[in-house]
Amino acid sequence: MLNYHSIGVEPGNTYVLHPDMLARQMDYLAAHHYTPLTLGDFARIIEKKQPSPERPVLLTFDDGYANNAEVAMPILQRHGFPATLFLSPGFIGQPGYLSWPQVKELSAAGWDIAPHSMTHPHLPQLSIEQQREEITESRRRIEQALGRSADVFAYPFGEYNEDTLKILKNEAFRYAFTTKEGDASPNQSPYELSRIVVLGEDDFATWVQKLSNFGKKELKVPT
Ligand SMILES: [Zn+2]
């Protein structure tokens, strides 16, 4: 599972990846026969309800930057690649962030839209009631806007505590993604799935290295 944030030209910002680099990475995935998955494929594969392709990969984009629709979507579309957007609906309409029509455009282009809290707080610093509100309201807004279930979560900043896990379980979320790198094991909790964060300063060789580590380990998640 690869994790992206903003796609644009902003040297020095580690969470902004240059569009040319994203294009090169997507070309590489296509040339090396990787199969980007929808969130539904991903769930069915780890639940063993669907066979895994040889080289599966889940492309995830966090937060809801407008450039995900304006820049990333066309690059992925060249290859027919789906992706997953973990969206904080509280950002919608703010400068630099997606609008609801753009979110719907991504959805129509085969992107899964999933919740990432309302306002992107540090969840462990909140009361359990505040956490529940952040999590369930983000889900509700997305489900209401798109008319489909959005029961996979990604933690803002990758941070969570026991309360967060309790809420996800009570609210019947299926999976949740951290930003923890590596150490995926067959015993990994469905609420503690790792991702590989793609950083703006990674050169191409570093990215290929991260990807090949992922190929070896990450696909065993979880049983
Ligand atoms: Zn985020």
mmCIF file with all atom_site columns, C-alpha atoms and ligand atoms in Angstrom:
data_model
loop_
_atom_site.group_PDB
_atom_site.id
_atom_site.type_symbol
_atom_site.label_atom_id
_atom_site.label_alt_id
_atom_site.label_comp_id
_atom_site.label_asym_id
_atom_site.label_entity_id
_atom_site.label_seq_id
_atom_site.pdbx_PDB_ins_code
_atom_site.Cartn_x
_atom_site.Cartn_y
_atom_site.Cartn_z
_atom_site.occupancy
_atom_site.B_iso_or_equiv
_atom_site.pdbx_formal_charge
_atom_site.auth_seq_id
_atom_site.auth_comp_id
_atom_site.auth_asym_id
_atom_site.auth_atom_id
_atom_site.pdbx_PDB_model_num
ATOM   1   C  CA . MET A 1 1   ? 0.000   0.000   0.000   1.00 0.00 ? 1   MET A CA 1
ATOM   2   C  CA . LEU A 1 2   ? 1.574   3.216   -1.133  1.00 0.00 ? 2   LEU A CA 1
ATOM   3   C  CA . ASN A 1 3   ? 0.570   6.449   0.536   1.00 0.00 ? 3   ASN A CA 1
ATOM   4   C  CA . TYR A 1 4   ? 0.629   9.820   -1.234  1.00 0.00 ? 4   TYR A CA 1
ATOM   5   C  CA . HIS A 1 5   ? -0.517  13.246  -0.116  1.00 0.00 ? 5   HIS A CA 1
ATOM   6   C  CA . SER A 1 6   ? -0.207  16.320  -2.298  1.00 0.00 ? 6   SER A CA 1
ATOM   7   C  CA . ILE A 1 7   ? 0.943   16.116  -5.935  1.00 0.00 ? 7   ILE A CA 1
ATOM   8   C  CA . GLY A 1 8   ? 2.514   19.355  -7.083  1.00 0.00 ? 8   GLY A CA 1
ATOM   9   C  CA . VAL A 1 9   ? 5.654   21.414  -7.364  1.00 0.00 ? 9   VAL A CA 1
ATOM   10  C  CA . GLU A 1 10  ? 6.803   22.456  -3.905  1.00 0.00 ? 10  GLU A CA 1
ATOM   11  C  CA . PRO A 1 11  ? 10.476  21.542  -3.390  1.00 0.00 ? 11  PRO A CA 1
ATOM   12  C  CA . GLY A 1 12  ? 11.389  21.015  0.254   1.00 0.00 ? 12  GLY A CA 1
ATOM   13  C  CA . ASN A 1 13  ? 7.907   19.916  1.344   1.00 0.00 ? 13  ASN A CA 1
ATOM   14  C  CA . THR A 1 14  ? 8.206   16.234  2.074   1.00 0.00 ? 14  THR A CA 1
ATOM   15  C  CA . TYR A 1 15  ? 4.481   15.567  1.576   1.00 0.00 ? 15  TYR A CA 1
ATOM   16  C  CA . VAL A 1 16  ? 4.356   17.116  -1.880  1.00 0.00 ? 16  VAL A CA 1
ATOM   17  C  CA . LEU A 1 17  ? 5.437   14.853  -4.721  1.00 0.00 ? 17  LEU A CA 1
ATOM   18  C  CA . HIS A 1 18  ? 6.344   16.295  -8.127  1.00 0.00 ? 18  HIS A CA 1
ATOM   19  C  CA . PRO A 1 19  ? 3.828   15.307  -10.834 1.00 0.00 ? 19  PRO A CA 1
ATOM   20  C  CA . ASP A 1 20  ? 6.658   14.059  -13.090 1.00 0.00 ? 20  ASP A CA 1
ATOM   21  C  CA . MET A 1 21  ? 7.754   11.674  -10.348 1.00 0.00 ? 21  MET A CA 1
ATOM   22  C  CA . LEU A 1 22  ? 4.222   10.384  -9.859  1.00 0.00 ? 22  LEU A CA 1
ATOM   23  C  CA . ALA A 1 23  ? 3.969   9.836   -13.629 1.00 0.00 ? 23  ALA A CA 1
ATOM   24  C  CA . ARG A 1 24  ? 7.288   7.964   -13.639 1.00 0.00 ? 24  ARG A CA 1
ATOM   25  C  CA . GLN A 1 25  ? 6.174   5.780   -10.725 1.00 0.00 ? 25  GLN A CA 1
ATOM   26  C  CA . MET A 1 26  ? 2.868   4.935   -12.411 1.00 0.00 ? 26  MET A CA 1
ATOM   27  C  CA . ASP A 1 27  ? 4.720   4.100   -15.659 1.00 0.00 ? 27  ASP A CA 1
ATOM   28  C  CA . TYR A 1 28  ? 6.939   1.782   -13.632 1.00 0.00 ? 28  TYR A CA 1
ATOM   29  C  CA . LEU A 1 29  ? 3.961   0.022   -12.025 1.00 0.00 ? 29  LEU A CA 1
ATOM   30  C  CA . ALA A 1 30  ? 2.423   -0.513  -15.460 1.00 0.00 ? 30  ALA A CA 1
ATOM   31  C  CA . ALA A 1 31  ? 5.695   -1.693  -17.055 1.00 0.00 ? 31  ALA A CA 1
ATOM   32  C  CA . HIS A 1 32  ? 6.351   -4.119  -14.210 1.00 0.00 ? 32  HIS A CA 1
ATOM   33  C  CA . HIS A 1 33  ? 2.853   -5.558  -14.225 1.00 0.00 ? 33  HIS A CA 1
ATOM   34  C  CA . TYR A 1 34  ? 1.657   -4.268  -10.894 1.00 0.00 ? 34  TYR A CA 1
ATOM   35  C  CA . THR A 1 35  ? -2.092  -4.322  -10.408 1.00 0.00 ? 35  THR A CA 1
ATOM   36  C  CA . PRO A 1 36  ? -3.471  -1.351  -8.468  1.00 0.00 ? 36  PRO A CA 1
ATOM   37  C  CA . LEU A 1 37  ? -6.476  -2.450  -6.462  1.00 0.00 ? 37  LEU A CA 1
ATOM   38  C  CA . THR A 1 38  ? -9.755  -0.894  -5.527  1.00 0.00 ? 38  THR A CA 1
ATOM   39  C  CA . LEU A 1 39  ? -10.475 -0.889  -1.807  1.00 0.00 ? 39  LEU A CA 1
ATOM   40  C  CA . GLY A 1 40  ? -13.060 -3.609  -2.452  1.00 0.00 ? 40  GLY A CA 1
ATOM   41  C  CA . ASP A 1 41  ? -10.471 -5.799  -4.213  1.00 0.00 ? 41  ASP A CA 1
ATOM   42  C  CA . PHE A 1 42  ? -8.052  -5.201  -1.376  1.00 0.00 ? 42  PHE A CA 1
ATOM   43  C  CA . ALA A 1 43  ? -10.598 -6.309  1.253   1.00 0.00 ? 43  ALA A CA 1
ATOM   44  C  CA . ARG A 1 44  ? -11.658 -9.366  -0.712  1.00 0.00 ? 44  ARG A CA 1
ATOM   45  C  CA . ILE A 1 45  ? -8.048  -10.409 -1.256  1.00 0.00 ? 45  ILE A CA 1
ATOM   46  C  CA . ILE A 1 46  ? -7.059  -10.211 2.383   1.00 0.00 ? 46  ILE A CA 1
ATOM   47  C  CA . GLU A 1 47  ? -10.313 -11.946 3.335   1.00 0.00 ? 47  GLU A CA 1
ATOM   48  C  CA . LYS A 1 48  ? -9.345  -14.638 0.824   1.00 0.00 ? 48  LYS A CA 1
ATOM   49  C  CA . LYS A 1 49  ? -12.578 -14.186 -1.102  1.00 0.00 ? 49  LYS A CA 1
ATOM   50  C  CA . GLN A 1 50  ? -10.716 -13.243 -4.275  1.00 0.00 ? 50  GLN A CA 1
ATOM   51  C  CA . PRO A 1 51  ? -7.358  -14.410 -5.583  1.00 0.00 ? 51  PRO A CA 1
ATOM   52  C  CA . SER A 1 52  ? -4.552  -11.897 -5.468  1.00 0.00 ? 52  SER A CA 1
ATOM   53  C  CA . PRO A 1 53  ? -2.917  -10.729 -8.689  1.00 0.00 ? 53  PRO A CA 1
ATOM   54  C  CA . GLU A 1 54  ? 0.811   -11.355 -8.946  1.00 0.00 ? 54  GLU A CA 1
ATOM   55  C  CA . ARG A 1 55  ? 1.795   -7.849  -7.851  1.00 0.00 ? 55  ARG A CA 1
ATOM   56  C  CA . PRO A 1 56  ? -1.057  -6.070  -6.118  1.00 0.00 ? 56  PRO A CA 1
ATOM   57  C  CA . VAL A 1 57  ? -0.694  -2.506  -4.927  1.00 0.00 ? 57  VAL A CA 1
ATOM   58  C  CA . LEU A 1 58  ? -3.105  -0.091  -3.271  1.00 0.00 ? 58  LEU A CA 1
ATOM   59  C  CA . LEU A 1 59  ? -2.566  3.554   -4.183  1.00 0.00 ? 59  LEU A CA 1
ATOM   60  C  CA . THR A 1 60  ? -3.805  5.803   -1.385  1.00 0.00 ? 60  THR A CA 1
ATOM   61  C  CA . PHE A 1 61  ? -3.960  9.599   -1.278  1.00 0.00 ? 61  PHE A CA 1
ATOM   62  C  CA . ASP A 1 62  ? -4.592  11.327  2.065   1.00 0.00 ? 62  ASP A CA 1
ATOM   63  C  CA . ASP A 1 63  ? -6.360  14.525  3.158   1.00 0.00 ? 63  ASP A CA 1
ATOM   64  C  CA . GLY A 1 64  ? -8.161  15.688  0.008   1.00 0.00 ? 64  GLY A CA 1
ATOM   65  C  CA . TYR A 1 65  ? -5.908  18.053  -1.956  1.00 0.00 ? 65  TYR A CA 1
ATOM   66  C  CA . ALA A 1 66  ? -7.425  19.607  -5.061  1.00 0.00 ? 66  ALA A CA 1
ATOM   67  C  CA . ASN A 1 67  ? -4.376  18.469  -7.036  1.00 0.00 ? 67  ASN A CA 1
ATOM   68  C  CA . ASN A 1 68  ? -5.431  14.856  -6.495  1.00 0.00 ? 68  ASN A CA 1
ATOM   69  C  CA . ALA A 1 69  ? -8.268  15.534  -8.953  1.00 0.00 ? 69  ALA A CA 1
ATOM   70  C  CA . GLU A 1 70  ? -6.459  18.075  -11.118 1.00 0.00 ? 70  GLU A CA 1
ATOM   71  C  CA . VAL A 1 71  ? -3.049  16.390  -11.402 1.00 0.00 ? 71  VAL A CA 1
ATOM   72  C  CA . ALA A 1 72  ? -2.989  12.855  -9.993  1.00 0.00 ? 72  ALA A CA 1
ATOM   73  C  CA . MET A 1 73  ? -6.256  11.583  -11.460 1.00 0.00 ? 73  MET A CA 1
ATOM   74  C  CA . PRO A 1 74  ? -5.282  12.221  -15.108 1.00 0.00 ? 74  PRO A CA 1
ATOM   75  C  CA . ILE A 1 75  ? -1.888  10.550  -14.548 1.00 0.00 ? 75  ILE A CA 1
ATOM   76  C  CA . LEU A 1 76  ? -3.512  7.434   -13.067 1.00 0.00 ? 76  LEU A CA 1
ATOM   77  C  CA . GLN A 1 77  ? -6.172  7.437   -15.763 1.00 0.00 ? 77  GLN A CA 1
ATOM   78  C  CA . ARG A 1 78  ? -3.537  6.968   -18.484 1.00 0.00 ? 78  ARG A CA 1
ATOM   79  C  CA . HIS A 1 79  ? -3.081  3.489   -17.085 1.00 0.00 ? 79  HIS A CA 1
ATOM   80  C  CA . GLY A 1 80  ? -6.656  2.909   -15.920 1.00 0.00 ? 80  GLY A CA 1
ATOM   81  C  CA . PHE A 1 81  ? -5.412  2.727   -12.313 1.00 0.00 ? 81  PHE A CA 1
ATOM   82  C  CA . PRO A 1 82  ? -7.889  3.033   -9.447  1.00 0.00 ? 82  PRO A CA 1
ATOM   83  C  CA . ALA A 1 83  ? -6.918  4.685   -6.154  1.00 0.00 ? 83  ALA A CA 1
ATOM   84  C  CA . THR A 1 84  ? -8.271  5.391   -2.704  1.00 0.00 ? 84  THR A CA 1
ATOM   85  C  CA . LEU A 1 85  ? -8.742  8.882   -1.338  1.00 0.00 ? 85  LEU A CA 1
ATOM   86  C  CA . PHE A 1 86  ? -8.773  9.247   2.446   1.00 0.00 ? 86  PHE A CA 1
ATOM   87  C  CA . LEU A 1 87  ? -10.683 12.476  2.768   1.00 0.00 ? 87  LEU A CA 1
ATOM   88  C  CA . SER A 1 88  ? -11.118 14.920  5.647   1.00 0.00 ? 88  SER A CA 1
ATOM   89  C  CA . PRO A 1 89  ? -14.479 16.484  4.725   1.00 0.00 ? 89  PRO A CA 1
ATOM   90  C  CA . GLY A 1 90  ? -13.822 19.452  7.039   1.00 0.00 ? 90  GLY A CA 1
ATOM   91  C  CA . PHE A 1 91  ? -11.245 20.686  4.494   1.00 0.00 ? 91  PHE A CA 1
ATOM   92  C  CA . ILE A 1 92  ? -13.659 20.619  1.569   1.00 0.00 ? 92  ILE A CA 1
ATOM   93  C  CA . GLY A 1 93  ? -13.829 23.942  -0.216  1.00 0.00 ? 93  GLY A CA 1
ATOM   94  C  CA . GLN A 1 94  ? -10.832 25.455  1.593   1.00 0.00 ? 94  GLN A CA 1
ATOM   95  C  CA . PRO A 1 95  ? -8.062  26.866  -0.626  1.00 0.00 ? 95  PRO A CA 1
ATOM   96  C  CA . GLY A 1 96  ? -6.003  24.020  -2.097  1.00 0.00 ? 96  GLY A CA 1
ATOM   97  C  CA . TYR A 1 97  ? -8.525  21.347  -1.188  1.00 0.00 ? 97  TYR A CA 1
ATOM   98  C  CA . LEU A 1 98  ? -11.088 19.441  -3.189  1.00 0.00 ? 98  LEU A CA 1
ATOM   99  C  CA . SER A 1 99  ? -14.682 20.551  -3.690  1.00 0.00 ? 99  SER A CA 1
ATOM   100 C  CA . TRP A 1 100 ? -17.524 18.042  -3.458  1.00 0.00 ? 100 TRP A CA 1
ATOM   101 C  CA . PRO A 1 101 ? -17.976 18.071  -7.260  1.00 0.00 ? 101 PRO A CA 1
ATOM   102 C  CA . GLN A 1 102 ? -14.293 17.130  -7.584  1.00 0.00 ? 102 GLN A CA 1
ATOM   103 C  CA . VAL A 1 103 ? -14.716 14.360  -5.012  1.00 0.00 ? 103 VAL A CA 1
ATOM   104 C  CA . LYS A 1 104 ? -17.615 13.040  -7.084  1.00 0.00 ? 104 LYS A CA 1
ATOM   105 C  CA . GLU A 1 105 ? -15.457 13.276  -10.194 1.00 0.00 ? 105 GLU A CA 1
ATOM   106 C  CA . LEU A 1 106 ? -12.792 11.126  -8.522  1.00 0.00 ? 106 LEU A CA 1
ATOM   107 C  CA . SER A 1 107 ? -15.435 8.650   -7.427  1.00 0.00 ? 107 SER A CA 1
ATOM   108 C  CA . ALA A 1 108 ? -16.780 8.454   -10.981 1.00 0.00 ? 108 ALA A CA 1
ATOM   109 C  CA . ALA A 1 109 ? -13.214 7.837   -12.232 1.00 0.00 ? 109 ALA A CA 1
ATOM   110 C  CA . GLY A 1 110 ? -12.918 4.726   -10.070 1.00 0.00 ? 110 GLY A CA 1
ATOM   111 C  CA . TRP A 1 111 ? -11.437 6.197   -6.904  1.00 0.00 ? 111 TRP A CA 1
ATOM   112 C  CA . ASP A 1 112 ? -12.753 4.912   -3.594  1.00 0.00 ? 112 ASP A CA 1
ATOM   113 C  CA . ILE A 1 113 ? -13.489 7.713   -1.145  1.00 0.00 ? 113 ILE A CA 1
ATOM   114 C  CA . ALA A 1 114 ? -12.935 6.861   2.501   1.00 0.00 ? 114 ALA A CA 1
ATOM   115 C  CA . PRO A 1 115 ? -12.934 8.828   5.784   1.00 0.00 ? 115 PRO A CA 1
ATOM   116 C  CA . HIS A 1 116 ? -9.850  10.398  7.381   1.00 0.00 ? 116 HIS A CA 1
ATOM   117 C  CA . SER A 1 117 ? -11.628 12.336  10.232  1.00 0.00 ? 117 SER A CA 1
ATOM   118 C  CA . MET A 1 118 ? -13.415 15.673  9.846   1.00 0.00 ? 118 MET A CA 1
ATOM   119 C  CA . THR A 1 119 ? -10.669 18.144  10.775  1.00 0.00 ? 119 THR A CA 1
ATOM   120 C  CA . HIS A 1 120 ? -7.483  16.035  10.856  1.00 0.00 ? 120 HIS A CA 1
ATOM   121 C  CA . PRO A 1 121 ? -6.800  16.289  14.614  1.00 0.00 ? 121 PRO A CA 1
ATOM   122 C  CA . HIS A 1 122 ? -4.298  14.322  16.656  1.00 0.00 ? 122 HIS A CA 1
ATOM   123 C  CA . LEU A 1 123 ? -6.911  11.770  17.743  1.00 0.00 ? 123 LEU A CA 1
ATOM   124 C  CA . PRO A 1 124 ? -5.089  10.564  20.902  1.00 0.00 ? 124 PRO A CA 1
ATOM   125 C  CA . GLN A 1 125 ? -5.323  14.118  22.270  1.00 0.00 ? 125 GLN A CA 1
ATOM   126 C  CA . LEU A 1 126 ? -9.136  14.070  22.104  1.00 0.00 ? 126 LEU A CA 1
ATOM   127 C  CA . SER A 1 127 ? -11.761 12.612  24.444  1.00 0.00 ? 127 SER A CA 1
ATOM   128 C  CA . ILE A 1 128 ? -13.456 9.451   23.267  1.00 0.00 ? 128 ILE A CA 1
ATOM   129 C  CA . GLU A 1 129 ? -16.615 11.461  22.477  1.00 0.00 ? 129 GLU A CA 1
ATOM   130 C  CA . GLN A 1 130 ? -14.658 13.952  20.373  1.00 0.00 ? 130 GLN A CA 1
ATOM   131 C  CA . GLN A 1 131 ? -12.886 11.127  18.577  1.00 0.00 ? 131 GLN A CA 1
ATOM   132 C  CA . ARG A 1 132 ? -16.176 9.416   17.823  1.00 0.00 ? 132 ARG A CA 1
ATOM   133 C  CA . GLU A 1 133 ? -17.588 12.623  16.387  1.00 0.00 ? 133 GLU A CA 1
ATOM   134 C  CA . GLU A 1 134 ? -14.499 13.185  14.176  1.00 0.00 ? 134 GLU A CA 1
ATOM   135 C  CA . ILE A 1 135 ? -14.582 9.631   12.860  1.00 0.00 ? 135 ILE A CA 1
ATOM   136 C  CA . THR A 1 136 ? -18.296 8.985   12.414  1.00 0.00 ? 136 THR A CA 1
ATOM   137 C  CA . GLU A 1 137 ? -19.125 12.420  11.027  1.00 0.00 ? 137 GLU A CA 1
ATOM   138 C  CA . SER A 1 138 ? -16.441 12.126  8.327   1.00 0.00 ? 138 SER A CA 1
ATOM   139 C  CA . ARG A 1 139 ? -17.874 8.768   7.352   1.00 0.00 ? 139 ARG A CA 1
ATOM   140 C  CA . ARG A 1 140 ? -21.446 10.066  7.387   1.00 0.00 ? 140 ARG A CA 1
ATOM   141 C  CA . ARG A 1 141 ? -20.626 13.047  5.134   1.00 0.00 ? 141 ARG A CA 1
ATOM   142 C  CA . ILE A 1 142 ? -18.921 10.843  2.559   1.00 0.00 ? 142 ILE A CA 1
ATOM   143 C  CA . GLU A 1 143 ? -21.637 8.199   2.575   1.00 0.00 ? 143 GLU A CA 1
ATOM   144 C  CA . GLN A 1 144 ? -24.280 10.885  2.258   1.00 0.00 ? 144 GLN A CA 1
ATOM   145 C  CA . ALA A 1 145 ? -22.525 12.632  -0.624  1.00 0.00 ? 145 ALA A CA 1
ATOM   146 C  CA . LEU A 1 146 ? -21.710 9.488   -2.589  1.00 0.00 ? 146 LEU A CA 1
ATOM   147 C  CA . GLY A 1 147 ? -24.462 7.096   -1.540  1.00 0.00 ? 147 GLY A CA 1
ATOM   148 C  CA . ARG A 1 148 ? -22.109 4.245   -0.809  1.00 0.00 ? 148 ARG A CA 1
ATOM   149 C  CA . SER A 1 149 ? -20.566 2.674   2.228   1.00 0.00 ? 149 SER A CA 1
ATOM   150 C  CA . ALA A 1 150 ? -17.271 4.149   3.483   1.00 0.00 ? 150 ALA A CA 1
ATOM   151 C  CA . ASP A 1 151 ? -16.178 1.799   6.256   1.00 0.00 ? 151 ASP A CA 1
ATOM   152 C  CA . VAL A 1 152 ? -12.386 1.898   5.924   1.00 0.00 ? 152 VAL A CA 1
ATOM   153 C  CA . PHE A 1 153 ? -10.532 4.573   7.895   1.00 0.00 ? 153 PHE A CA 1
ATOM   154 C  CA . ALA A 1 154 ? -7.061  6.125   7.831   1.00 0.00 ? 154 ALA A CA 1
ATOM   155 C  CA . TYR A 1 155 ? -5.746  7.778   11.008  1.00 0.00 ? 155 TYR A CA 1
ATOM   156 C  CA . PRO A 1 156 ? -4.716  11.432  10.718  1.00 0.00 ? 156 PRO A CA 1
ATOM   157 C  CA . PHE A 1 157 ? -0.934  11.544  11.259  1.00 0.00 ? 157 PHE A CA 1
ATOM   158 C  CA . GLY A 1 158 ? -1.159  7.762   11.642  1.00 0.00 ? 158 GLY A CA 1
ATOM   159 C  CA . GLU A 1 159 ? -2.017  8.340   15.330  1.00 0.00 ? 159 GLU A CA 1
ATOM   160 C  CA . TYR A 1 160 ? -4.531  6.399   17.402  1.00 0.00 ? 160 TYR A CA 1
ATOM   161 C  CA . ASN A 1 161 ? -5.047  4.987   20.902  1.00 0.00 ? 161 ASN A CA 1
ATOM   162 C  CA . GLU A 1 162 ? -7.206  2.358   22.606  1.00 0.00 ? 162 GLU A CA 1
ATOM   163 C  CA . ASP A 1 163 ? -10.282 4.620   22.421  1.00 0.00 ? 163 ASP A CA 1
ATOM   164 C  CA . THR A 1 164 ? -9.855  4.993   18.661  1.00 0.00 ? 164 THR A CA 1
ATOM   165 C  CA . LEU A 1 165 ? -9.722  1.230   18.192  1.00 0.00 ? 165 LEU A CA 1
ATOM   166 C  CA . LYS A 1 166 ? -12.815 0.809   20.375  1.00 0.00 ? 166 LYS A CA 1
ATOM   167 C  CA . ILE A 1 167 ? -14.756 3.325   18.284  1.00 0.00 ? 167 ILE A CA 1
ATOM   168 C  CA . LEU A 1 168 ? -13.800 1.709   14.978  1.00 0.00 ? 168 LEU A CA 1
ATOM   169 C  CA . LYS A 1 169 ? -14.917 -1.653  16.296  1.00 0.00 ? 169 LYS A CA 1
ATOM   170 C  CA . ASN A 1 170 ? -18.201 -0.343  17.716  1.00 0.00 ? 170 ASN A CA 1
ATOM   171 C  CA . GLU A 1 171 ? -18.953 1.513   14.499  1.00 0.00 ? 171 GLU A CA 1
ATOM   172 C  CA . ALA A 1 172 ? -18.224 -1.623  12.455  1.00 0.00 ? 172 ALA A CA 1
ATOM   173 C  CA . PHE A 1 173 ? -15.380 -0.227  10.401  1.00 0.00 ? 173 PHE A CA 1
ATOM   174 C  CA . ARG A 1 174 ? -13.727 -2.992  8.377   1.00 0.00 ? 174 ARG A CA 1
ATOM   175 C  CA . TYR A 1 175 ? -10.160 -1.750  8.205   1.00 0.00 ? 175 TYR A CA 1
ATOM   176 C  CA . ALA A 1 176 ? -7.966  1.142   9.224   1.00 0.00 ? 176 ALA A CA 1
ATOM   177 C  CA . PHE A 1 177 ? -4.618  2.284   7.872   1.00 0.00 ? 177 PHE A CA 1
ATOM   178 C  CA . THR A 1 178 ? -1.733  3.723   9.834   1.00 0.00 ? 178 THR A CA 1
ATOM   179 C  CA . THR A 1 179 ? 1.346   5.383   8.401   1.00 0.00 ? 179 THR A CA 1
ATOM   180 C  CA . LYS A 1 180 ? 3.525   2.797   10.085  1.00 0.00 ? 180 LYS A CA 1
ATOM   181 C  CA . GLU A 1 181 ? 6.056   1.506   7.630   1.00 0.00 ? 181 GLU A CA 1
ATOM   182 C  CA . GLY A 1 182 ? 7.002   -2.081  7.099   1.00 0.00 ? 182 GLY A CA 1
ATOM   183 C  CA . ASP A 1 183 ? 6.623   -4.781  9.698   1.00 0.00 ? 183 ASP A CA 1
ATOM   184 C  CA . ALA A 1 184 ? 3.344   -6.042  8.316   1.00 0.00 ? 184 ALA A CA 1
ATOM   185 C  CA . SER A 1 185 ? 2.755   -9.533  9.605   1.00 0.00 ? 185 SER A CA 1
ATOM   186 C  CA . PRO A 1 186 ? 0.025   -12.111 9.182   1.00 0.00 ? 186 PRO A CA 1
ATOM   187 C  CA . ASN A 1 187 ? -1.121  -11.246 12.687  1.00 0.00 ? 187 ASN A CA 1
ATOM   188 C  CA . GLN A 1 188 ? -1.506  -7.569  11.994  1.00 0.00 ? 188 GLN A CA 1
ATOM   189 C  CA . SER A 1 189 ? -4.796  -6.175  13.277  1.00 0.00 ? 189 SER A CA 1
ATOM   190 C  CA . PRO A 1 190 ? -7.256  -5.045  10.574  1.00 0.00 ? 190 PRO A CA 1
ATOM   191 C  CA . TYR A 1 191 ? -7.148  -1.642  12.277  1.00 0.00 ? 191 TYR A CA 1
ATOM   192 C  CA . GLU A 1 192 ? -3.373  -1.347  12.114  1.00 0.00 ? 192 GLU A CA 1
ATOM   193 C  CA . LEU A 1 193 ? -2.542  -1.855  8.449   1.00 0.00 ? 193 LEU A CA 1
ATOM   194 C  CA . SER A 1 194 ? 0.790   -0.399  7.392   1.00 0.00 ? 194 SER A CA 1
ATOM   195 C  CA . ARG A 1 195 ? 1.469   1.762   4.397   1.00 0.00 ? 195 ARG A CA 1
ATOM   196 C  CA . ILE A 1 196 ? 4.554   2.992   2.659   1.00 0.00 ? 196 ILE A CA 1
ATOM   197 C  CA . VAL A 1 197 ? 4.632   6.753   2.682   1.00 0.00 ? 197 VAL A CA 1
ATOM   198 C  CA . VAL A 1 198 ? 6.035   8.163   -0.562  1.00 0.00 ? 198 VAL A CA 1
ATOM   199 C  CA . LEU A 1 199 ? 8.056   11.263  0.261   1.00 0.00 ? 199 LEU A CA 1
ATOM   200 C  CA . GLY A 1 200 ? 8.724   14.269  -1.929  1.00 0.00 ? 200 GLY A CA 1
ATOM   201 C  CA . GLU A 1 201 ? 12.476  13.944  -1.500  1.00 0.00 ? 201 GLU A CA 1
ATOM   202 C  CA . ASP A 1 202 ? 12.653  10.226  -2.341  1.00 0.00 ? 202 ASP A CA 1
ATOM   203 C  CA . ASP A 1 203 ? 14.532  9.712   -5.570  1.00 0.00 ? 203 ASP A CA 1
ATOM   204 C  CA . PHE A 1 204 ? 13.274  7.133   -8.030  1.00 0.00 ? 204 PHE A CA 1
ATOM   205 C  CA . ALA A 1 205 ? 15.643  4.387   -6.857  1.00 0.00 ? 205 ALA A CA 1
ATOM   206 C  CA . THR A 1 206 ? 14.501  4.872   -3.244  1.00 0.00 ? 206 THR A CA 1
ATOM   207 C  CA . TRP A 1 207 ? 10.901  4.538   -4.304  1.00 0.00 ? 207 TRP A CA 1
ATOM   208 C  CA . VAL A 1 208 ? 11.620  1.347   -6.263  1.00 0.00 ? 208 VAL A CA 1
ATOM   209 C  CA . GLN A 1 209 ? 13.382  -0.012  -3.190  1.00 0.00 ? 209 GLN A CA 1
ATOM   210 C  CA . LYS A 1 210 ? 10.400  0.824   -0.944  1.00 0.00 ? 210 LYS A CA 1
ATOM   211 C  CA . LEU A 1 211 ? 8.071   -0.801  -3.445  1.00 0.00 ? 211 LEU A CA 1
ATOM   212 C  CA . SER A 1 212 ? 10.057  -4.018  -3.656  1.00 0.00 ? 212 SER A CA 1
ATOM   213 C  CA . ASN A 1 213 ? 10.197  -4.319  0.152   1.00 0.00 ? 213 ASN A CA 1
ATOM   214 C  CA . PHE A 1 214 ? 6.452   -3.940  0.095   1.00 0.00 ? 214 PHE A CA 1
ATOM   215 C  CA . GLY A 1 215 ? 6.125   -6.690  -2.483  1.00 0.00 ? 215 GLY A CA 1
ATOM   216 C  CA . LYS A 1 216 ? 7.949   -9.098  -0.230  1.00 0.00 ? 216 LYS A CA 1
ATOM   217 C  CA . LYS A 1 217 ? 6.289   -8.353  3.080   1.00 0.00 ? 217 LYS A CA 1
ATOM   218 C  CA . GLU A 1 218 ? 3.146   -6.414  2.837   1.00 0.00 ? 218 GLU A CA 1
ATOM   219 C  CA . LEU A 1 219 ? 1.003   -8.883  0.985   1.00 0.00 ? 219 LEU A CA 1
ATOM   220 C  CA . LYS A 1 220 ? 0.819   -11.267 3.861   1.00 0.00 ? 220 LYS A CA 1
ATOM   221 C  CA . VAL A 1 221 ? -1.462  -8.831  5.702   1.00 0.00 ? 221 VAL A CA 1
ATOM   222 C  CA . PRO A 1 222 ? -3.548  -10.036 7.683   1.00 0.00 ? 222 PRO A CA 1
ATOM   223 C  CA . THR A 1 223 ? -5.180  -13.385 8.050   1.00 0.00 ? 223 THR A CA 1
HETATM 224 ZN ZN . ZN  B 2 .   ? -3.726  13.060  6.627   1.00 0.00 ? 1   ZN  B ZN 1
#
